[in-house]
Amino acid sequence: MFGVTGDLAQKKLLPAIYDLANRGLLPPGFSLVGFARRDWHDQDFAKLTYDAVRAHARTSFREEVWKQVQEGIRFVPGEFSDPGAFDHLARCVSELDADRGTSGNRAFYLSIPPHQFPVVIGQLERSGLAAQDGRGWRRVVIEKPFGHDLASARDLNDLLATVFPPYSVFRIDHYLGKETVQNLLALRFANELFEPIWNRGYVDHVQITMAEDIGIGGRAGYYDGIGAARDVIQNHLLQLLALTAMEEPVSFAADALRAEKQKALSAVQIPDDLAEGTARGQYAAGWQGGVPVPGFLAEAGIAADSTTETYAAIRLGVDTRRWAGVPFYLRTGKRLAARMTEIAVIFQRAPHLPFNATDARELGQNALVIRVQPDEGVTLRFGSKVPGSAMEVRDVNMDFAYGQSFTESSPEAYERLLLDVLIGDPPLFPGHEEVELSWKILDPIESFWAEAGRPDPYPAGSAGPASADALMARDGRAWRRL
Ligand code: BG6
């Protein structure tokens, strides 16, 4: 693992390894090698891992499981540019093959800033670590951001292709590892109820929301210059759109699933008028959870004149027979009123209402809402008669909540994805075509924004900038409440 001292490793990756071990899903010889520019020994990295596990593991702590993990922990100190350090790494993993029976099977996890990908991938090749020499498998795991735009994503894909065959490259989009996101496939394709109405004949529009209540925390270095759209629309939200809009794949094998997502992404249309069909915001000081919080420009490490957006909303079309004319609205933001990710399919109004206008005035549009997080589940909203002598109708919700229907708790996305890397199961990893198609959608929007001046301010703790509400209002619609 490269990037072991980073935020992601400590909060997600190292705890996920422990959780997998605790669930009995790792082989006894599983070994974890950290590589970083620290003057450390194995025990220092073990200590870092231990602290991360105690602070962030999902499953309960068991001494015997920790001992098993700890026995396989090694650390190799060095600079990414130092060939000697990579030779040391190669010796270390060969020793593990001999001592712990890892059989030459290696997954290289790159949780590092993108500008370091070329040097690390080059070193993996030069040192022979990446060589597909028939003695076990060699896989590479790439964390986002997967490029900064279409051109840089292509460069990265080309670079990877010179060292690793396509089936050895695993691009992480952790939203695909979420239970509720996978459940979208079950909901659509295991049932007869939804698919017949999953089209322009019945659907008015789709809203995909990823709202966060947190700010940028200590990630100024990563986030400034990247912004909300590159951070999560290019990957998570467009993947959710693809899964919502795509046709039924012939199977859930990686090739079949990727082919359908690619078709959906290729059919995506950006608004003709980007000023009308997109909105951008940056959080200003405000209140969150009863405490005052600073604005984005006052966060440590952010330039006082930064034009990076912390909120983005985009109206997209999907030009297929199924979806022509149905807008897909995507929005995301930091420091919003609540943390909530959902896909809401909003249906058309009934063509005729045989009720008094006053009796039906509180009736909204039917909706099927896939609640990705928190409060995972699915809600169906429809009109119902209010008890009493009048024929008054009002919206009610029918609810499926994971907590009530299942006793099993959901694994963390990274548990599922790390395990899939180790067993070589790629369907939950986007292919390079999807990554490039997503940048193709985003690039013109980013260029437009780059010329458009400052993002609109919104107070921390609010629902986003007024310009995002105006985008919906122009279409005669409104965002769902956070
Ligand atoms: C990451 C983004 O991909 O997803 C972060 O880089 C964001 O900015 C995070 O906070 C959210 O993940 P989750 O699983 O908490 O919704």
mmCIF file with all atom_site columns, C-alpha atoms in Angstrom, residues 229-311:
data_model
loop_
_atom_site.group_PDB
_atom_site.id
_atom_site.type_symbol
_atom_site.label_atom_id
_atom_site.label_alt_id
_atom_site.label_comp_id
_atom_site.label_asym_id
_atom_site.label_entity_id
_atom_site.label_seq_id
_atom_site.pdbx_PDB_ins_code
_atom_site.Cartn_x
_atom_site.Cartn_y
_atom_site.Cartn_z
_atom_site.occupancy
_atom_site.B_iso_or_equiv
_atom_site.pdbx_formal_charge
_atom_site.auth_seq_id
_atom_site.auth_comp_id
_atom_site.auth_asym_id
_atom_site.auth_atom_id
_atom_site.pdbx_PDB_model_num
ATOM 1  C CA . ALA A 1 229 ? -17.805 18.367  -9.649  1.00 0.00 ? 229 ALA A CA 1
ATOM 2  C CA . ARG A 1 230 ? -14.407 16.745  -10.181 1.00 0.00 ? 230 ARG A CA 1
ATOM 3  C CA . ASP A 1 231 ? -14.426 15.330  -6.664  1.00 0.00 ? 231 ASP A CA 1
ATOM 4  C CA . VAL A 1 232 ? -17.740 13.490  -6.782  1.00 0.00 ? 232 VAL A CA 1
ATOM 5  C CA . ILE A 1 233 ? -19.842 14.196  -9.898  1.00 0.00 ? 233 ILE A CA 1
ATOM 6  C CA . GLN A 1 234 ? -17.250 12.847  -12.356 1.00 0.00 ? 234 GLN A CA 1
ATOM 7  C CA . ASN A 1 235 ? -17.241 9.532   -10.498 1.00 0.00 ? 235 ASN A CA 1
ATOM 8  C CA . HIS A 1 236 ? -19.891 8.806   -7.850  1.00 0.00 ? 236 HIS A CA 1
ATOM 9  C CA . LEU A 1 237 ? -22.847 10.763  -9.238  1.00 0.00 ? 237 LEU A CA 1
ATOM 10 C CA . LEU A 1 238 ? -22.329 9.834   -12.870 1.00 0.00 ? 238 LEU A CA 1
ATOM 11 C CA . GLN A 1 239 ? -21.999 6.187   -11.840 1.00 0.00 ? 239 GLN A CA 1
ATOM 12 C CA . LEU A 1 240 ? -25.326 6.484   -10.008 1.00 0.00 ? 240 LEU A CA 1
ATOM 13 C CA . LEU A 1 241 ? -26.834 8.064   -13.106 1.00 0.00 ? 241 LEU A CA 1
ATOM 14 C CA . ALA A 1 242 ? -25.455 5.254   -15.281 1.00 0.00 ? 242 ALA A CA 1
ATOM 15 C CA . LEU A 1 243 ? -26.903 2.560   -13.010 1.00 0.00 ? 243 LEU A CA 1
ATOM 16 C CA . THR A 1 244 ? -30.262 4.321   -12.947 1.00 0.00 ? 244 THR A CA 1
ATOM 17 C CA . ALA A 1 245 ? -30.457 4.953   -16.685 1.00 0.00 ? 245 ALA A CA 1
ATOM 18 C CA . MET A 1 246 ? -28.815 1.867   -18.194 1.00 0.00 ? 246 MET A CA 1
ATOM 19 C CA . GLU A 1 247 ? -30.547 -1.078  -19.844 1.00 0.00 ? 247 GLU A CA 1
ATOM 20 C CA . GLU A 1 248 ? -30.543 -4.502  -18.233 1.00 0.00 ? 248 GLU A CA 1
ATOM 21 C CA . PRO A 1 249 ? -27.103 -6.116  -18.624 1.00 0.00 ? 249 PRO A CA 1
ATOM 22 C CA . VAL A 1 250 ? -27.044 -9.682  -19.964 1.00 0.00 ? 250 VAL A CA 1
ATOM 23 C CA . SER A 1 251 ? -25.261 -10.656 -16.735 1.00 0.00 ? 251 SER A CA 1
ATOM 24 C CA . PHE A 1 252 ? -23.494 -8.983  -13.852 1.00 0.00 ? 252 PHE A CA 1
ATOM 25 C CA . ALA A 1 253 ? -20.093 -9.928  -15.243 1.00 0.00 ? 253 ALA A CA 1
ATOM 26 C CA . ALA A 1 254 ? -17.808 -6.897  -15.492 1.00 0.00 ? 254 ALA A CA 1
ATOM 27 C CA . ASP A 1 255 ? -17.860 -6.686  -19.282 1.00 0.00 ? 255 ASP A CA 1
ATOM 28 C CA . ALA A 1 256 ? -21.632 -6.898  -19.519 1.00 0.00 ? 256 ALA A CA 1
ATOM 29 C CA . LEU A 1 257 ? -22.264 -4.375  -16.753 1.00 0.00 ? 257 LEU A CA 1
ATOM 30 C CA . ARG A 1 258 ? -19.643 -1.949  -18.018 1.00 0.00 ? 258 ARG A CA 1
ATOM 31 C CA . ALA A 1 259 ? -21.031 -2.143  -21.555 1.00 0.00 ? 259 ALA A CA 1
ATOM 32 C CA . GLU A 1 260 ? -24.473 -0.982  -20.373 1.00 0.00 ? 260 GLU A CA 1
ATOM 33 C CA . LYS A 1 261 ? -23.063 1.796   -18.204 1.00 0.00 ? 261 LYS A CA 1
ATOM 34 C CA . GLN A 1 262 ? -20.944 2.967   -21.126 1.00 0.00 ? 262 GLN A CA 1
ATOM 35 C CA . LYS A 1 263 ? -23.966 3.135   -23.401 1.00 0.00 ? 263 LYS A CA 1
ATOM 36 C CA . ALA A 1 264 ? -25.861 5.197   -20.851 1.00 0.00 ? 264 ALA A CA 1
ATOM 37 C CA . LEU A 1 265 ? -22.933 7.582   -20.324 1.00 0.00 ? 265 LEU A CA 1
ATOM 38 C CA . SER A 1 266 ? -22.410 7.943   -24.076 1.00 0.00 ? 266 SER A CA 1
ATOM 39 C CA . ALA A 1 267 ? -26.036 9.055   -24.390 1.00 0.00 ? 267 ALA A CA 1
ATOM 40 C CA . VAL A 1 268 ? -25.692 11.808  -21.775 1.00 0.00 ? 268 VAL A CA 1
ATOM 41 C CA . GLN A 1 269 ? -26.269 15.340  -23.077 1.00 0.00 ? 269 GLN A CA 1
ATOM 42 C CA . ILE A 1 270 ? -25.153 18.463  -21.296 1.00 0.00 ? 270 ILE A CA 1
ATOM 43 C CA . PRO A 1 271 ? -27.419 21.548  -21.358 1.00 0.00 ? 271 PRO A CA 1
ATOM 44 C CA . ASP A 1 272 ? -27.223 23.714  -24.492 1.00 0.00 ? 272 ASP A CA 1
ATOM 45 C CA . ASP A 1 273 ? -27.087 26.759  -22.269 1.00 0.00 ? 273 ASP A CA 1
ATOM 46 C CA . LEU A 1 274 ? -24.653 26.015  -19.461 1.00 0.00 ? 274 LEU A CA 1
ATOM 47 C CA . ALA A 1 275 ? -25.519 29.217  -17.624 1.00 0.00 ? 275 ALA A CA 1
ATOM 48 C CA . GLU A 1 276 ? -29.123 28.048  -17.317 1.00 0.00 ? 276 GLU A CA 1
ATOM 49 C CA . GLY A 1 277 ? -28.527 24.338  -16.836 1.00 0.00 ? 277 GLY A CA 1
ATOM 50 C CA . THR A 1 278 ? -25.777 24.373  -14.210 1.00 0.00 ? 278 THR A CA 1
ATOM 51 C CA . ALA A 1 279 ? -25.192 26.080  -10.860 1.00 0.00 ? 279 ALA A CA 1
ATOM 52 C CA . ARG A 1 280 ? -22.152 26.413  -8.681  1.00 0.00 ? 280 ARG A CA 1
ATOM 53 C CA . GLY A 1 281 ? -21.621 27.521  -5.100  1.00 0.00 ? 281 GLY A CA 1
ATOM 54 C CA . GLN A 1 282 ? -19.032 28.028  -2.402  1.00 0.00 ? 282 GLN A CA 1
ATOM 55 C CA . TYR A 1 283 ? -19.909 27.850  1.284   1.00 0.00 ? 283 TYR A CA 1
ATOM 56 C CA . ALA A 1 284 ? -19.663 31.003  3.340   1.00 0.00 ? 284 ALA A CA 1
ATOM 57 C CA . ALA A 1 285 ? -19.556 31.121  7.122   1.00 0.00 ? 285 ALA A CA 1
ATOM 58 C CA . GLY A 1 286 ? -22.659 29.812  8.815   1.00 0.00 ? 286 GLY A CA 1
ATOM 59 C CA . TRP A 1 287 ? -23.985 27.497  11.495  1.00 0.00 ? 287 TRP A CA 1
ATOM 60 C CA . GLN A 1 288 ? -23.847 23.754  11.609  1.00 0.00 ? 288 GLN A CA 1
ATOM 61 C CA . GLY A 1 289 ? -25.225 21.647  14.420  1.00 0.00 ? 289 GLY A CA 1
ATOM 62 C CA . GLY A 1 290 ? -25.573 24.745  16.563  1.00 0.00 ? 290 GLY A CA 1
ATOM 63 C CA . VAL A 1 291 ? -21.949 25.868  16.186  1.00 0.00 ? 291 VAL A CA 1
ATOM 64 C CA . PRO A 1 292 ? -20.549 28.609  13.976  1.00 0.00 ? 292 PRO A CA 1
ATOM 65 C CA . VAL A 1 293 ? -18.333 27.315  11.165  1.00 0.00 ? 293 VAL A CA 1
ATOM 66 C CA . PRO A 1 294 ? -15.975 29.239  8.863   1.00 0.00 ? 294 PRO A CA 1
ATOM 67 C CA . GLY A 1 295 ? -16.524 29.816  5.174   1.00 0.00 ? 295 GLY A CA 1
ATOM 68 C CA . PHE A 1 296 ? -14.483 27.944  2.567   1.00 0.00 ? 296 PHE A CA 1
ATOM 69 C CA . LEU A 1 297 ? -12.148 30.893  1.954   1.00 0.00 ? 297 LEU A CA 1
ATOM 70 C CA . ALA A 1 298 ? -11.268 31.002  5.662   1.00 0.00 ? 298 ALA A CA 1
ATOM 71 C CA . GLU A 1 299 ? -10.392 27.277  5.839   1.00 0.00 ? 299 GLU A CA 1
ATOM 72 C CA . ALA A 1 300 ? -6.731  26.507  6.528   1.00 0.00 ? 300 ALA A CA 1
ATOM 73 C CA . GLY A 1 301 ? -4.789  26.096  3.294   1.00 0.00 ? 301 GLY A CA 1
ATOM 74 C CA . ILE A 1 302 ? -7.357  27.687  0.979   1.00 0.00 ? 302 ILE A CA 1
ATOM 75 C CA . ALA A 1 303 ? -6.316  30.733  -1.052  1.00 0.00 ? 303 ALA A CA 1
ATOM 76 C CA . ALA A 1 304 ? -8.327  33.806  -0.096  1.00 0.00 ? 304 ALA A CA 1
ATOM 77 C CA . ASP A 1 305 ? -9.417  34.280  -3.714  1.00 0.00 ? 305 ASP A CA 1
ATOM 78 C CA . SER A 1 306 ? -10.106 30.618  -4.510  1.00 0.00 ? 306 SER A CA 1
ATOM 79 C CA . THR A 1 307 ? -12.878 30.074  -7.056  1.00 0.00 ? 307 THR A CA 1
ATOM 80 C CA . THR A 1 308 ? -13.147 26.347  -6.281  1.00 0.00 ? 308 THR A CA 1
ATOM 81 C CA . GLU A 1 309 ? -16.785 25.279  -6.035  1.00 0.00 ? 309 GLU A CA 1
ATOM 82 C CA . THR A 1 310 ? -17.989 23.351  -2.996  1.00 0.00 ? 310 THR A CA 1
ATOM 83 C CA . TYR A 1 311 ? -21.462 22.917  -4.495  1.00 0.00 ? 311 TYR A CA 1
#
